[in-house]
Amino acid sequence: MSLLTFDNPVFGYYAVAAALMIIKMMSQGWITVFRMIKVNGGYRYQEDARRSPANPRPSPEQLLPNEYVERSRRMHGNDVENIPLFLVAGLLYVCTAPSNVTAFCIFFIYILSRFAHFYVVLTARPHEVRASFWTVGSVAIYFMAGTVLWTALRP
Amino acid sequence: MSLLTFDNPVFGYYAVAAALMIIKMMSQGWITVFRMIKVNGGYRYQEDARRSPANPRPSPEQLLPNEYVERSRRMHGNDVENIPLFLVAGLLYVCTAPSNVTAFCIFFIYILSRFAHFYVVLTARPHEVRASFWTVGSVAIYFMAGTVLWTALRP
Amino acid sequence: MSLLTFDNPVFGYYAVAAALMIIKMMSQGWITVFRMIKVNGGYRYQEDARRSPANPRPSPEQLLPNEYVERSRRMHGNDVENIPLFLVAGLLYVCTAPSNVTAFCIFFIYILSRFAHFYVVLTARPHEVRASFWTVGSVAIYFMAGTVLWTALRP
């Protein structure tokens, strides 16, 4: 019997977690857009420093890296390295038929760790805090991948 | 009953859309390869500027960034930020049992927006055009993620 | 009937392959961390070059790019471009009900090509060797995506 239906509460928890992470990662692109508008620069395409309705006074300096914009790009890069792994590891973890409580906790911890990581990078908190939250998310993914391996390989 | 089978027409639409996006993103890597061959440079690994069968006349300049190659890398980076989200959001959206017509339209719009985005960046069209197509794809992903949330959380 | 359950041997093979790839890609982040600790630099966030328990003697040079660290970041970037595609293409390929032997071989070849690619980049082997292993993984993904298209679109 398939566990990948909304009749399965664990799939429901996963679906909520996955949708929130998808919305979070998609929104990081918009944060980069808003930051580029705010500083009127940090562009990477040469055509963006040409005159256009959205850029009536172009200048070559608009193509220089801007730390405020680059920070959002690095956050996006961190999402790209982590969130797709959660999305698939979580789906396969649902197929291992975990208990409702364990599954809820692991998804909840993952989401919390990512939103905390987001806040900590956004506000440039010390490296140790950022690393801690990243580690929590990382351990959650190892746990889910390990459970999948165990379920597939047990005799 | 699982909706993730080819007996479900909506799953079939999704599978076609997903396979096309996978082929598109994989091919961006090949476009970068072809561009590096064409300009004989734009490499990023030091070992690529050593003498080898594929590089009989190496030079240190081959390691300098080359805009023609970098454009393809940025396009790949944009795929990396968007396509994995579509692949998972689309799969979960299929599980919400949408109507055939709505699902077909949303997948079709997404694919169209990505191929249009590809063409527009490839040909360096004005920023406004690129941003419009990216926005369409982004809204499609928000819509699917929102539908998943709604289905999971409705009373 | 859903094929996405551990009762289906092909799903089991896929789950093992997917979990290994998830663990591999997550671990690349840790390799970058260990390399940053080893060279005491290669950081990208300005807050990482401030005094803290983990960085008692900060210096602005810690923010300069370090090739030893950047190599691991590029390897992570290559994972990001390839592994999420495998994770989803593989899952959809399971839904096409391939024979056990074909599915086992394709997953095995993919995993082998990625671990070989990892080793070859880590040890800076000639470009031709790296390109060959990347090509094998790429062809495996095209094959799975093609099979999905064929299954969805056949009359």
Coordinates of C-alpha atoms in Angstrom, one line a residue, chain A residues 14 23 28 34 36 38 58 68 93-95 122 134 141 145 151 153:
Chain A
Y14 CA 5.9 16.0 5.2
I23 CA 8.1 28.7 -0.5
Q28 CA 15.1 33.9 -1.4
F34 CA 14.4 43.4 -3.8
M36 CA 19.1 44.7 -6.2
K38 CA 17.2 48.8 -3.2
P58 CA 22.4 52.9 -16.1
Y68 CA 24.2 43.3 0.5
Y93 CA 11.6 8.7 4.8
V94 CA 7.7 8.8 4.6
C95 CA 7.9 5.5 2.7
L122 CA 20.3 37.6 7.4
W134 CA 23.3 24.2 9.7
I141 CA 19.0 14.7 6.7
A145 CA 18.8 9.0 4.7
T151 CA 14.7 0.0 5.7
L153 CA 18.8 -3.2 3.3

